[in-house]
Structures are given as structure tokens and as C-alpha cells.
XYZ file of C-alpha atoms in Angstrom:
783
model
C 94.357 120.192 57.115
C 95.356 118.453 60.346
C 93.530 115.965 62.538
C 90.143 116.820 63.985
C 87.997 114.784 66.327
C 84.389 114.515 67.419
C 83.331 116.173 70.643
C 82.288 112.808 72.087
C 85.975 111.783 72.135
C 86.335 113.814 75.333
C 83.897 111.434 77.027
C 86.227 108.546 76.277
C 89.221 110.466 77.644
C 87.454 111.364 80.863
C 84.326 109.471 81.820
C 85.347 106.200 80.162
C 89.137 106.217 80.438
C 89.279 106.939 84.181
C 88.570 103.570 85.776
C 86.583 104.542 88.901
C 85.089 107.399 90.907
C 87.886 107.028 93.449
C 90.531 107.513 90.761
C 88.643 110.516 89.394
C 88.533 112.137 92.838
C 92.214 111.331 93.371
C 93.121 113.041 90.068
C 91.436 116.243 91.252
C 93.256 116.033 94.594
C 96.582 115.655 92.755
C 95.798 118.711 90.656
C 95.413 120.751 93.835
C 98.693 119.385 95.186
C 100.451 120.278 91.939
C 99.004 123.781 92.255
C 101.035 124.162 95.434
C 98.149 124.020 97.895
C 99.120 122.930 101.427
C 95.634 121.541 102.002
C 92.679 120.324 99.947
C 89.088 120.753 101.130
C 86.572 118.232 99.801
C 82.954 119.029 100.515
C 80.128 116.727 99.499
C 76.631 118.096 99.781
C 73.915 115.537 99.059
C 70.236 115.793 99.931
C 68.851 113.401 97.338
C 70.816 110.379 96.047
C 71.279 109.720 92.341
C 69.509 106.336 92.322
C 66.442 107.851 94.058
C 66.467 110.755 91.609
C 66.513 108.308 88.687
C 63.621 106.347 90.162
C 61.571 109.526 90.653
C 62.192 110.556 87.026
C 61.222 107.121 85.762
C 57.944 107.203 87.723
C 56.928 110.596 86.258
C 57.894 109.580 82.731
C 55.856 106.398 83.055
C 52.756 108.229 84.381
C 52.607 111.976 85.000
C 49.628 111.422 87.286
C 52.070 109.944 89.798
C 53.300 113.444 90.717
C 51.862 113.485 94.310
C 53.228 109.994 94.973
C 56.597 110.978 93.525
C 56.771 114.059 95.751
C 55.995 111.858 98.744
C 58.670 109.383 97.608
C 61.211 112.202 97.293
C 60.329 113.485 100.757
C 60.881 110.047 102.235
C 64.229 109.660 100.439
C 65.629 113.063 101.365
C 68.646 112.710 103.649
C 67.445 115.595 105.851
C 63.811 116.409 105.006
C 63.706 119.145 107.659
C 66.617 121.136 106.242
C 65.843 124.465 104.527
C 67.145 123.116 101.198
C 64.843 120.089 101.384
C 61.795 122.155 102.293
C 62.522 124.523 99.386
C 62.880 121.592 96.978
C 59.484 120.117 97.936
C 57.692 123.469 97.825
C 58.973 124.257 94.350
C 58.150 120.818 92.972
C 54.509 121.165 94.128
C 54.099 124.188 91.842
C 54.652 122.220 88.622
C 51.850 120.072 87.256
C 52.994 119.390 83.702
C 55.437 116.508 83.284
C 58.142 118.290 81.285
C 58.179 121.311 83.579
C 58.265 119.025 86.631
C 61.184 117.037 85.232
C 63.142 120.173 84.348
C 62.671 121.608 87.817
C 63.576 118.279 89.427
C 66.793 118.175 87.368
C 67.636 121.789 88.249
C 67.043 121.227 91.948
C 68.983 117.946 91.913
C 72.008 119.705 90.389
C 71.691 122.618 92.795
C 71.411 120.625 96.018
C 73.833 117.786 95.225
C 77.464 118.476 94.404
C 81.084 117.670 95.137
C 83.377 120.620 95.727
C 87.182 120.552 95.769
C 88.797 123.703 97.063
C 92.472 124.619 97.361
C 94.660 127.622 98.091
C 97.218 126.906 95.386
C 98.614 129.388 92.896
C 95.313 129.477 90.947
C 94.796 130.298 87.272
C 94.478 133.513 85.359
C 91.817 134.045 82.715
C 94.423 133.325 80.039
C 95.562 130.111 81.769
C 91.972 128.924 81.990
C 91.681 129.352 78.247
C 95.142 128.286 77.082
C 95.986 125.551 79.623
C 92.901 124.265 81.438
C 90.872 124.006 78.239
C 93.772 122.541 76.285
C 93.653 118.760 76.615
C 97.040 117.037 76.819
C 99.065 120.127 77.631
C 102.654 119.642 78.822
C 102.726 122.896 80.760
C 104.506 121.164 83.637
C 106.927 119.090 81.585
C 109.618 121.776 81.478
C 109.424 122.133 85.236
C 109.762 118.366 85.579
C 113.027 118.525 83.665
C 114.547 120.724 86.342
C 113.250 118.540 89.142
C 109.836 119.953 90.082
C 107.820 117.410 92.051
C 104.635 117.326 89.995
C 102.298 114.353 90.303
C 100.901 114.654 86.785
C 101.988 115.968 83.412
C 99.604 114.606 80.776
C 97.032 117.377 81.013
C 93.953 115.148 81.157
C 93.393 114.799 84.915
C 90.822 117.600 84.839
C 88.683 115.487 82.515
C 88.139 112.989 85.322
C 85.560 115.457 86.695
C 83.142 114.388 83.966
C 83.053 110.879 85.425
C 81.689 112.268 88.675
C 79.051 114.604 87.281
C 77.522 116.280 84.222
C 78.425 119.838 85.178
C 81.765 121.450 86.034
C 82.158 124.935 87.465
C 85.582 126.435 88.111
C 86.262 129.510 90.240
C 89.914 130.505 90.369
C 92.370 133.397 90.581
C 96.010 134.164 91.100
C 97.258 136.320 93.931
C 97.807 139.286 91.621
C 94.331 139.056 90.038
C 91.656 141.545 91.096
C 88.667 139.437 90.042
C 87.735 135.784 90.205
C 87.920 133.896 86.911
C 84.997 131.603 86.110
C 84.436 128.641 83.818
C 81.222 126.652 83.363
C 81.187 123.387 81.360
C 78.141 121.269 80.569
C 79.534 117.861 79.649
C 76.194 116.974 78.121
C 77.248 119.002 75.086
C 79.847 116.318 74.333
C 77.266 113.598 73.816
C 77.713 110.213 72.177
C 74.505 110.966 70.298
C 76.036 113.927 68.483
C 78.702 113.860 65.812
C 79.707 117.506 66.066
C 83.327 118.550 65.886
C 84.878 119.518 69.201
C 85.874 123.008 68.042
C 82.237 123.890 67.273
C 81.375 123.783 70.984
C 82.304 127.169 72.380
C 83.328 127.349 76.031
C 84.596 130.722 77.167
C 86.042 131.618 80.572
C 84.726 134.867 82.011
C 85.560 137.395 84.715
C 83.555 137.054 87.912
C 83.103 139.109 91.065
C 85.819 141.175 92.648
C 87.822 139.382 95.317
C 86.904 140.040 98.967
C 90.539 139.793 100.006
C 93.204 141.268 97.819
C 95.668 138.405 98.462
C 93.176 135.571 97.843
C 94.277 132.853 95.459
C 93.423 129.262 94.629
C 90.802 127.195 92.842
C 87.362 125.835 93.669
C 85.899 123.112 91.459
C 82.246 122.261 91.856
C 80.876 119.117 90.197
C 77.113 118.818 89.979
C 74.714 116.551 88.141
C 76.317 113.720 90.115
C 76.346 110.344 88.399
C 76.488 108.207 91.531
C 75.175 107.867 95.059
C 77.322 109.958 97.366
C 75.622 109.437 100.706
C 77.749 109.511 103.871
C 78.317 105.752 103.841
C 79.639 105.766 100.264
C 81.781 108.855 100.808
C 83.256 107.417 104.016
C 83.992 104.098 102.283
C 85.788 105.904 99.449
C 87.912 108.014 101.786
C 88.725 105.209 104.199
C 89.312 102.714 101.389
C 91.274 103.593 98.248
C 91.787 107.304 99.021
C 93.372 106.348 102.367
C 95.978 104.347 100.416
C 96.687 107.160 97.963
C 98.423 109.540 100.371
C 101.296 107.691 102.063
C 99.378 105.884 104.861
C 102.595 104.821 106.595
C 102.949 108.381 107.944
C 100.396 108.757 110.780
C 97.822 111.500 110.165
C 99.334 112.674 106.861
C 96.111 112.286 104.850
C 94.053 114.209 107.407
C 96.584 117.038 107.443
C 96.437 117.262 103.671
C 92.732 116.546 103.038
C 89.885 118.035 105.060
C 86.769 116.140 103.993
C 83.197 116.890 104.978
C 79.872 115.342 104.106
C 76.898 117.671 104.597
C 79.079 119.616 107.005
C 80.289 116.622 109.074
C 84.014 115.856 109.089
C 85.120 112.472 107.722
C 88.463 111.167 108.953
C 90.941 109.335 106.712
C 92.797 106.515 108.483
C 96.515 105.754 108.392
C 98.056 102.322 108.871
C 98.040 101.662 112.633
C 101.592 101.762 113.922
C 100.726 99.022 116.443
C 100.004 96.736 113.506
C 103.346 97.465 111.825
C 105.211 97.011 115.097
C 103.735 93.522 115.385
C 104.662 92.333 111.886
C 106.463 89.002 112.006
C 109.096 90.113 109.488
C 110.194 93.564 108.331
C 112.302 94.380 105.285
C 113.785 97.799 104.498
C 116.029 98.524 101.511
C 117.396 101.695 99.960
C 118.830 102.232 96.496
C 121.137 105.082 95.529
C 123.808 106.042 93.037
C 127.298 106.957 94.217
C 129.731 108.133 91.534
C 127.860 106.228 88.822
C 127.814 103.081 91.000
C 124.408 101.581 91.885
C 124.204 100.573 95.551
C 121.439 98.561 97.211
C 121.515 98.298 101.009
C 119.076 97.203 103.646
C 118.155 94.618 106.231
C 115.542 91.996 106.959
C 114.421 91.332 110.525
C 112.393 88.176 111.060
C 111.255 89.206 114.512
C 109.174 86.131 115.197
C 112.190 83.842 114.771
C 114.813 86.388 115.826
C 116.691 86.043 112.552
C 118.277 88.922 110.629
C 119.929 89.345 107.263
C 121.775 92.268 105.753
C 121.304 93.202 102.098
C 124.325 94.740 100.398
C 124.748 94.711 96.631
C 126.694 97.167 94.555
C 128.063 97.676 91.085
C 128.166 94.454 89.091
C 125.895 92.672 91.583
C 123.082 95.166 91.008
C 123.607 94.976 87.248
C 123.365 91.199 87.474
C 120.129 90.994 89.455
C 118.461 93.693 87.304
C 119.037 91.912 83.978
C 116.064 91.394 81.708
C 115.228 87.772 80.874
C 113.874 87.423 77.316
C 112.013 84.192 76.535
C 113.347 82.332 73.518
C 111.065 80.286 71.346
C 111.524 76.506 71.140
C 114.175 76.574 73.873
C 114.209 74.835 77.204
C 116.221 74.864 80.383
C 119.134 77.272 80.530
C 118.748 78.214 76.872
C 115.069 79.142 77.289
C 115.986 82.682 78.308
C 118.388 85.263 76.985
C 119.671 87.672 79.638
C 119.836 91.270 78.440
C 122.114 93.547 80.494
C 120.519 96.641 81.980
C 121.700 99.962 80.576
C 123.614 102.219 82.989
C 121.221 105.047 82.098
C 118.356 103.063 83.664
C 119.925 103.321 87.128
C 120.934 106.936 86.619
C 117.389 107.882 85.593
C 115.821 105.874 88.384
C 117.631 107.766 91.125
C 117.118 106.999 94.795
C 114.274 104.870 96.101
C 113.382 102.932 99.234
C 111.132 100.000 100.048
C 109.444 98.857 103.265
C 107.735 95.473 103.532
C 105.851 94.099 106.541
C 105.053 90.391 106.492
C 102.520 88.621 108.715
C 102.485 84.867 109.201
C 98.762 84.195 109.289
C 99.329 80.849 111.008
C 100.513 82.508 114.198
C 98.556 85.788 114.201
C 97.278 86.722 117.642
C 95.580 89.633 119.351
C 97.722 92.774 119.695
C 97.722 94.144 123.212
C 96.063 97.528 123.383
C 94.914 97.346 119.757
C 92.908 94.196 118.999
C 91.137 91.828 121.334
C 91.306 88.636 119.269
C 93.145 87.172 116.244
C 90.201 87.718 113.882
C 90.385 91.465 114.531
C 94.112 91.459 113.798
C 93.493 89.587 110.548
C 90.831 92.123 109.605
C 93.271 95.000 110.152
C 95.884 93.245 108.013
C 93.298 92.692 105.282
C 92.489 96.437 105.284
C 96.024 97.315 104.211
C 97.543 94.219 102.603
C 97.811 93.536 98.884
C 101.535 93.811 98.277
C 103.858 96.833 98.118
C 102.193 100.037 96.890
C 104.198 102.453 94.743
C 104.451 106.145 95.692
C 105.998 109.093 93.868
C 106.793 111.999 96.207
C 104.517 110.330 98.775
C 101.483 109.959 96.473
C 100.251 106.678 95.068
C 100.869 105.468 91.511
C 98.041 103.157 90.550
C 97.415 100.223 90.356
C 100.491 98.790 92.105
C 99.342 97.079 95.298
C 95.666 96.909 94.273
C 93.727 93.666 94.888
C 93.985 92.642 91.223
C 97.592 93.742 90.704
C 100.508 91.415 91.419
C 103.388 93.463 90.028
C 105.987 91.680 92.199
C 104.600 88.174 91.513
C 103.879 87.471 95.179
C 100.791 85.367 94.553
C 102.158 83.917 91.327
C 105.154 82.396 93.104
C 103.336 81.714 96.368
C 100.748 79.505 94.708
C 103.359 77.922 92.464
C 105.536 76.792 95.370
C 103.921 74.434 97.843
C 103.785 75.661 101.423
C 105.155 79.100 100.599
C 103.617 81.658 102.947
C 104.731 84.909 101.321
C 101.686 86.145 99.401
C 99.962 89.507 98.937
C 97.321 88.828 101.586
C 100.111 88.706 104.169
C 102.158 91.667 102.949
C 101.772 95.378 103.675
C 104.363 97.492 101.906
C 105.380 100.628 100.075
C 107.998 101.682 97.552
C 108.981 105.360 97.565
C 110.442 106.848 94.393
C 111.386 110.384 93.407
C 111.697 109.702 89.692
C 110.064 112.434 87.581
C 107.453 111.866 84.879
C 110.013 112.502 82.184
C 111.554 109.139 83.099
C 108.709 107.139 84.661
C 105.492 108.342 83.070
C 102.041 107.027 83.968
C 99.736 105.512 81.401
C 96.872 107.758 80.356
C 94.278 105.474 81.999
C 96.235 105.523 85.280
C 96.708 101.762 85.150
C 100.458 101.676 85.648
C 103.704 103.145 84.410
C 104.706 103.048 80.784
C 107.144 100.198 80.190
C 110.771 101.360 80.110
C 114.307 100.265 81.016
C 114.062 102.314 84.192
C 110.815 100.705 85.366
C 112.133 97.242 84.466
C 115.251 97.890 86.567
C 113.119 99.000 89.526
C 110.881 95.950 89.230
C 113.758 93.474 88.864
C 115.525 94.853 91.945
C 112.366 94.568 94.039
C 111.641 91.066 92.748
C 115.100 90.002 93.892
C 114.650 91.599 97.322
C 111.281 89.932 97.880
C 111.783 86.501 96.350
C 115.455 85.830 96.987
C 116.282 87.701 100.179
C 113.019 87.962 102.127
C 111.691 84.588 101.062
C 115.125 83.078 101.628
C 115.231 84.263 105.233
C 111.697 83.030 105.900
C 112.536 79.608 104.481
C 115.739 79.522 106.492
C 113.752 80.266 109.637
C 111.331 77.478 108.751
C 114.275 75.095 108.536
C 115.411 76.163 111.985
C 111.878 75.579 113.241
C 112.003 72.078 111.776
C 115.278 71.392 113.575
C 113.762 72.665 116.804
C 110.878 70.245 116.372
C 113.382 67.473 115.820
C 115.059 68.397 119.093
C 111.671 68.227 120.770
C 111.203 64.756 119.298
C 114.546 63.733 120.724
C 113.253 64.907 124.075
C 110.359 62.479 123.587
C 112.879 59.709 123.067
C 114.604 60.652 126.302
C 111.228 60.524 127.981
C 110.696 56.961 126.813
C 114.100 55.954 128.115
C 113.113 57.352 131.473
C 110.217 54.872 131.505
C 112.387 52.053 132.768
C 113.646 54.201 135.596
C 110.048 55.022 136.510
C 109.023 51.352 136.499
C 112.001 50.431 138.612
C 111.125 53.119 141.109
C 107.493 51.936 141.185
C 108.583 48.350 141.822
C 110.739 49.440 144.748
C 107.912 51.480 146.215
C 105.488 48.541 145.853
C 107.767 46.340 147.931
C 108.046 48.956 150.623
C 104.331 49.784 151.011
C 103.183 46.165 150.879
C 99.805 44.799 149.788
C 97.762 47.800 150.896
C 98.637 49.833 147.779
C 99.060 47.076 145.162
C 95.959 48.188 143.246
C 97.117 51.790 143.052
C 100.544 50.778 141.845
C 99.064 48.462 139.222
C 97.074 51.378 137.806
C 100.210 53.537 137.749
C 102.131 50.783 135.992
C 99.426 50.464 133.326
C 99.507 54.216 132.684
C 103.264 54.151 132.317
C 103.019 51.200 129.922
C 100.523 53.083 127.729
C 102.832 56.107 127.680
C 105.711 53.812 126.786
C 103.815 52.322 123.833
C 102.824 55.752 122.584
C 106.384 57.004 122.858
C 107.802 53.971 121.050
C 105.297 54.472 118.214
C 106.232 58.119 117.971
C 109.941 57.337 117.949
C 109.524 54.782 115.167
C 107.690 57.361 113.061
C 110.374 59.929 113.789
C 113.146 57.517 112.800
C 111.372 56.719 109.538
C 110.910 60.392 108.729
C 114.538 61.177 109.549
C 115.782 58.271 107.432
C 113.571 59.311 104.505
C 114.663 62.950 104.871
C 118.352 62.027 104.899
C 117.910 59.821 101.848
C 115.960 62.501 99.992
C 118.546 65.115 100.931
C 121.341 62.994 99.465
C 119.314 62.392 96.318
C 118.645 66.106 96.028
C 122.328 66.966 96.257
C 123.207 64.465 93.517
C 120.362 65.433 91.224
C 120.961 69.153 91.682
C 124.656 68.705 90.958
C 123.882 66.733 87.831
C 121.389 69.363 86.746
C 123.862 72.218 87.116
C 126.563 70.422 85.166
C 124.147 69.340 82.435
C 122.923 72.886 82.113
C 126.455 74.215 81.687
C 127.396 71.588 79.103
C 124.352 72.226 76.944
C 124.810 75.979 77.262
C 128.392 75.685 75.998
C 127.345 73.262 73.265
C 124.644 75.631 72.030
C 127.041 78.592 72.168
C 129.726 76.760 70.190
C 127.357 75.462 67.508
C 125.503 78.774 67.212
C 128.758 80.688 66.811
C 129.975 78.272 64.147
C 126.710 78.458 62.219
C 126.848 82.244 62.360
C 130.410 82.292 60.961
C 129.472 79.855 58.200
C 126.387 81.884 57.241
C 128.492 85.024 56.903
C 131.560 83.638 55.112
C 131.004 80.099 53.956
C 132.625 76.927 55.248
C 136.231 77.483 56.336
C 138.546 74.732 57.562
C 139.662 76.704 60.596
C 136.003 77.252 61.573
C 135.303 73.530 61.571
C 138.561 72.850 63.433
C 137.579 75.381 66.084
C 134.234 73.687 66.583
C 135.941 70.277 66.748
C 138.276 71.505 69.489
C 135.370 72.923 71.456
C 133.508 69.630 71.174
C 136.575 67.777 72.458
C 136.540 70.012 75.513
C 132.874 69.273 76.059
C 133.562 65.544 75.762
C 136.017 65.913 78.628
C 133.338 67.699 80.635
C 130.875 64.920 79.900
C 133.452 62.349 81.033
C 133.650 64.155 84.355
C 129.882 64.336 84.382
C 129.768 60.560 83.922
C 131.845 60.088 87.070
C 129.195 61.928 89.037
C 126.285 59.946 87.618
C 127.713 56.432 87.444
C 126.686 53.644 89.758
C 130.029 54.057 91.564
C 129.397 57.693 92.347
C 129.801 57.068 96.090
C 133.011 55.090 95.754
C 136.103 56.824 97.059
C 139.347 56.555 95.138
C 142.815 58.023 95.586
C 143.982 60.649 93.101
C 146.133 63.756 92.786
C 144.017 66.852 93.469
C 146.430 69.123 91.572
C 146.079 67.074 88.381
C 142.289 67.217 88.669
C 142.349 71.010 89.126
C 144.630 71.329 86.097
C 142.192 69.340 83.959
C 139.188 71.383 85.086
C 140.920 74.707 84.431
C 141.959 73.467 80.996
C 138.336 72.618 80.223
C 137.452 76.259 80.918
C 140.393 77.679 78.946
C 138.318 78.814 75.971
C 135.770 80.524 78.198
C 138.554 82.302 80.103
C 140.153 83.372 76.836
C 136.920 84.783 75.408
C 136.411 87.006 78.427
C 140.025 87.966 79.069
C 140.216 86.191 82.422
C 143.824 85.652 83.473
C 144.199 82.383 85.390
C 146.947 81.561 87.887
C 147.324 78.011 89.187
C 149.645 77.759 92.153
C 150.545 74.201 93.108
C 153.205 72.687 95.281
C 155.844 70.403 93.855
C 154.713 67.617 96.145
C 151.598 65.792 94.982
C 148.410 66.477 96.927
C 146.953 63.006 97.203
C 143.414 62.682 98.528
C 140.909 59.860 98.851
C 137.445 61.028 97.859
C 134.536 60.582 95.481
C 136.141 61.983 92.362
C 132.848 63.078 90.766
C 131.926 65.074 93.872
C 135.283 66.832 93.954
C 134.823 67.736 90.295
C 131.424 69.207 91.121
C 132.831 71.226 94.051
C 135.598 72.711 91.906
C 133.285 73.291 88.952
C 130.815 75.227 91.067
C 133.513 77.408 92.618
C 135.154 78.168 89.276
C 131.861 78.778 87.434
C 130.774 81.131 90.220
C 134.050 83.074 90.035
C 133.927 83.247 86.222
C 130.348 84.554 86.264
C 131.206 87.466 88.542
C 134.412 88.274 86.717
C 132.434 88.548 83.477
C 129.818 90.761 85.132
C 132.464 92.981 86.705
C 134.203 93.410 83.347
C 130.959 94.413 81.671
C 130.284 96.903 84.455
C 133.854 98.246 84.845
C 135.341 98.795 81.393
C 138.991 98.979 82.504
C 138.675 95.980 84.803
C 141.258 93.197 84.370
C 139.693 89.943 85.605
C 141.896 87.382 87.288
C 141.346 84.005 88.898
C 143.814 82.262 91.198
C 143.573 78.644 92.285
C 146.164 77.439 94.759
C 146.862 74.193 96.575
C 148.779 73.933 99.824
C 149.654 70.257 100.318
C 151.156 70.878 103.761
C 148.022 72.463 105.200
C 145.683 70.379 103.012
C 143.933 73.443 101.618
C 142.662 74.529 98.233
C 141.713 78.156 97.600
C 139.805 79.784 94.744
C 140.299 83.546 94.638
C 139.082 86.178 92.167
C 139.142 89.955 91.985
C 135.415 90.310 91.249
C 132.848 92.147 93.392
C 133.016 89.679 96.296
C 130.579 89.630 99.232
C 130.376 91.525 102.508
C 131.368 89.731 105.701
C 127.784 89.572 107.005
C 126.782 87.481 103.980
C 129.705 85.070 104.015
C 127.415 82.294 105.284
C 124.221 83.431 103.577
C 125.585 82.705 100.102
C 125.951 78.994 100.970
C 122.235 78.683 101.679
C 120.053 77.160 98.952
C 118.285 79.485 96.497
C 120.417 82.516 97.397
C 121.467 84.273 94.194
C 121.932 87.717 92.685
C 120.808 86.651 89.254
C 117.392 87.877 88.032
C 114.437 86.375 89.866
C 113.475 83.055 88.295
C 116.812 82.644 86.496
C 119.444 82.040 89.150
C 118.871 78.848 91.127
C 121.214 79.635 93.981
C 122.306 75.997 94.368
C 125.927 75.935 93.178
C 127.658 76.969 96.404
C 125.121 75.121 98.536
C 125.804 71.861 96.689
C 129.556 72.447 96.831
C 129.426 72.786 100.624
C 127.125 69.785 101.032
C 129.514 67.623 99.002
C 132.464 68.925 101.005
C 130.726 68.060 104.274
C 130.001 64.583 102.900
C 133.776 64.060 102.939
C 134.256 65.701 106.314
C 135.786 68.823 104.727
C 134.986 72.483 105.303
C 134.154 74.986 102.572
C 134.085 78.607 103.651
C 135.045 82.155 102.680
C 138.308 83.444 104.096
C 138.009 87.027 105.346
C 141.607 87.294 106.560
C 143.601 87.246 103.337
C 140.772 87.355 100.822
C 139.555 90.883 101.565
C 140.943 92.566 98.474
C 138.220 94.839 96.998
C 136.383 97.486 99.015
C 136.296 95.371 102.154
C 134.638 92.436 100.406
C 135.613 88.790 100.603
C 136.757 87.159 97.365
C 138.366 83.893 98.461
C 136.815 80.442 98.889
C 138.759 77.927 100.973
C 138.301 74.152 100.852
C 139.868 72.723 104.012
C 140.665 69.040 103.447
C 142.169 68.495 106.882
């Protein structure tokens, strides 16, 4: 004997599992779309609202003598008391004097006059399909089609149960084109009551043949839901359509929802809005990215346009870069810092299964929102329009929404989480309108049964990680960069104030000359002018002093930041290597006992780390700003030797090209160490990622010194960067590591320390363009 279940279980799958009436209605719309219907008609007929019906029933149950008053109450609550249906309802109720008969007739009339009807012209169902598919919960009748690429919106076979959330009665009228008669099904959900413990297979529901079709080529399905369990007056119905339903059919395409859904309430058409294009055109920043696979290579391309500040950034990641940013970060117990997370590489199958997708994000800076000409008359109206559609990027499959991504309580891209965790950060869900379009079938990205998200998988994790990187590294990075430019512009304005104060003396001199020329007749007027100028002078001097203090504090804090960040990066690397060496040794010992060569290997690794710590000490000592003379080539040799074991483990071939003449420089030795460390660590990271991604890849690193031209170059054959991003990568917090893991400070700190010495650190796109048009060479110009 196999499993059986109580009939009331269906209530939990339908009425209780579906989260809201809007979701239930959306499920029925999706069923019509999956049936191949080009349009869905939704008709709501309501003469007497559910809450009023419940109150009328309660009054009769409490006192059957209230019948005349109840009839008067019903008449007053009828939406259109003069309609033929309403008149018929009142006349029939007046005939019943006994309570039970009155209540039965009231229930029958309520069900008859109040219903939701969903009609489509899809392929319809035969009598056999009604029995074998529609009445079979959890059928995978579409799964085979999904395998070959059919664009179905559902495949779990429970969407039809959402009808029970809307009402107690379900009537289905359907046929296929080749059928001669309509096929009918009538379900009373009250039979599946919580109060009964009957087995589901004891409740017999049989489809039957209906009337002959009027037109021989008619086909499609009409679902009527009666015994409504909620108030569906015109206000509620309009709110549902113009609220969540409006977001469920891609609202970025003007008029799409109205072309697909024709909705009427008591015969009156209800329009479904799209996102106003005027609003999108006035977004302060726009981000568009596209992901695709080319010959097994994942490619992410796009651009960000910060219109308000006239700043743009190109996004271009491929191969190993995409694999890097899509890694999964697993939290490790009792670990901190770098060791707190273990990065798990994404499987190639995740990208292959994901397929193509695109993302559009529109960001509004609420601090500078204004009226939009021809659309809104004041800023508050613009804010209201933004609020109607904001909430973060919504996720769409084949143009139809996957819930709950982008809902008010869903923060799947951590917009609010990071916004409120970073002081002054303006990128939050209330300021973002967006969409993500995927074409990934259910066989790969399947929805949870309760329609509260996709089932967790490698493919969904890869999608989420890519989008997190786009939003929090690229988009946020450009916004922060623009803010920095704004700060510099304010500083220029403050310098203008200083120039104004300097002009004060020239003004006073001119006033004195004029006073002599006009004589005593205008002395009083000139005295007043002189006082005004003096007040302006005092105000300007006060402002300048504040500016100078702020600038001095900012410069001091900036220098501290560079030092502390550099120390942090080096400390992190040392402890990472220490943990790796000790963990490896302990693992070997646990598997084979204590061996002399194992201990010797650990000792050698610790010696290397001691050398690194010695270099670290030069950066942190009290003499960290003292410049000394030393041979750059010898320093490079030492640093490369410290990385020898790492290079050996990963098969990285290192070439050090140095001139015979010594390359003597005078600099802060600890800073130079940090510059070289950051460049070499960066190159090693990408060589390791490229090798993992490209199995036959042979990683190589070349460091060369040209004493004549006073140049040091660090070149690798990893993925490199495109020319448009040659400067972007030097900005702080720019990284292609997973969001929250990569700090994006290494190259920024290296350049800051180079500029401290009057040097230039840049990427050479003349001789370093060696892989697919990407730049792979860093140049440190010491001249």
C-alpha cells in the first residue's frame, strides 16, 4: 500500500500555500499563457461584497426576526440596486421567512451574482485531459516540453489549486479545436474541509460533456470562481491590477499588460499601468548588462551611465573574471578576517544552464529629485511615481515575474542591507527600479511550491553573485566616484571664496580712492560700504580657516588610511599563508604520522613568512616615512623569492629581467615593498583563476627593470583588463572577487604610495596587449 492523504491536504496546497489573492490570480493568468492564449480576459462581477454578505448572515443567525432589516441592509449595500440582478435578488429573498431557507437562498444568490471569470483562447483541454491532467495534482505534463526549450511559466501542476483561495466553487468550461462539445468540470472546495478526515480518493469529481459548440473551430478555457472569499469591489480590483499584477507582466514594455490582459469590473474596463517612460528617462543613473555564453566562455558586458554627473563606465568581464566574481563564499566557524570565508569555485555547468540574461537598473538620487517636465508638477509627485515602481530589481522569466524578487519585503541583492550598513550610501531599494530578464527553463531554475522564490541551486547562486557584483562593485563604485568628484568641485568653489576674500583689499583700496575724489558729501555712504566689506571679509576669513582645517584633516586621514589599508592587506596575506601551511602540515601528519621532511617543509615555509613579516615591520615602524637608498633589483629578487612556494604550487613560471647595472633609488622601503607586493599578488591571483578556468593554460609572470629609463614592469598572461577600465581598476573598492570578499584596495594603495614618491603607476596598452586585446602589464615609472 502506498501513501494516501486526507482531502483537507488540498486546502493547504491551494488556499493556504498560495500567499495572497494577487498571487492566486496571477497563477491563473500564467495557466492561460501556458495554454498558448494570446490574450486573457478577466471579468469580475460583484453586486454584493463578501464582508456585507457575512454581516447579513450573522444578523439572521443571531435573530431570524431581523429578516426585513437584513433585506433593507442588503439593498443599501448592493453596488447597483437598480440592476436586474439586484432586483431579482431582493424579490427572491422576500419569499423566504424561515431562517435556514433564507440563508440557503442568500448563499445561492451570492454565489450566482458574484464571481471572477478568467477566459482564454488557448489550446483548451479534452475530457480526458480534464480527468488525467487537470485533476491530477503535481503533474509534470509540461516538463518534457521544457526539456526541449518550451517557454512554459509553470511546471509543478498546482497552480490551478490557487483558485480555491479566491472562492469556494470552481467551474471549468473548456474544449480543444477538434472537440465537438464543451467539456465541463464543477468542483465544490467545501468538500475538502478541515472538519472532515475523509480520504481524498473518496471524493468523486467527474468531468462531463456539455453543450455542442456554436462555432466548430472554438477552443480555449473559461474558469469561473464563485463563493468569493474576499471583497472584490471596483476599488479593490483596480488596486490589485494596478499594484502587484502590473508588476507581473514586464512593466518596462509600454502597454504590454493591457495587450495581454483585458480586465473588466461589472462591465467597465480597468487599465493596467506600465512604468512611465518619462520616469525612466529621468533616472539619475542607468545600468544595463548582458550575460551570454560564447564557446563555453561566460561573457558579461554592459555599461553604466551616471547621467546626473555625466560619468560613464563600461562593464566587461569574461572567462576567469566571471568565474572569480561568481564564487560562493562559505562561512567558516571560529575564523576571522581572510580565513573567515572559504571561496568555492562555481561549476562550469552553472553558467551553461543559466544561459543568456540581461539586467536593467534605474537609480534615482532622492536628494536631487525634481519635477519632470510634462509628467509631474512637483518633486513630491516624482517621488510618488518612483515609490510606485521601486523596490529593487524584479526577476522575469520569458517576460513574466518570478516572485518575490523585488517585493517590498525582499532584498535578494542586499541593497538595503549594504545601504544601511555603510554610512551615507544612497543606493537602496527605495531608489532603484529594475528588472532582470532570464530565459532559463524550470528544469534548471524551478520555483518553490509556495511561489516564494527559486529553489536554491548552483545556477541561481551564479546569477545572484553576478548581479551582486554589478550592483555593489560597479554601480555603487561609479556613484561613489561621482560623489568624490562632487567633493572636489565643492573644494574648487571654496577656493573661489578664498579668491573673493583676496579681492577685498582691492575693493577697499578702490573705495578709499573714490572717497578722496567725491569729498565729504559721500563720507557716510562710503563708511557704510566699508563696514559691509569688512563683515564680508570676516565671514570669508572664518570660512577659509574652516576649509583649511578640513583639508588638513582630510589629508592626514587619507595618509593614515593608505598606511592602515596597506598594513591590513599584508597582514591578511601573512596569516592566510600561515594558516595554509599549518593546516597542510596537520593534514599530512594526521594521514601518515610525523615525518621529518614534513616538519622541515613547515620550517622552511615559516622562514619565508618571517621574511615577509620583516618587510611588514618596515612598513609599520616609526621610521616608515624615512627614505633610504637601496637597490630596487635586490628588493624585487627578495620579494619574488618569498612567493616562490606559492608560484611552485600553482605552476606559475616566473621571469625576472634585470639590467647588469644596479637600479638605485631613494624611497620609503616599506612602501616600495607594498607596491610590489600588491602588483605581484594581483597577478598571481588572476593567473591561478585563469589556470582553473583554462585547463591547458600555462601561467607566467615577468618582472623587468630598466635602469636607463627608470621603469619597472609587472606583466602576466592572465585575463587582463579592457582599455576602457585601465583607470577604473585603480579606484578604491573596485574588484572582481565575490561581493563582500574582495576589498578592491590593493592597486589603489599601490598607486597612492607611488604618487607619494612622485612616481606614476599605470597599465601599458602599447606592449602589454597580449591576450584578446586586453592589457596585462603594469608599469611603475620612477622617473
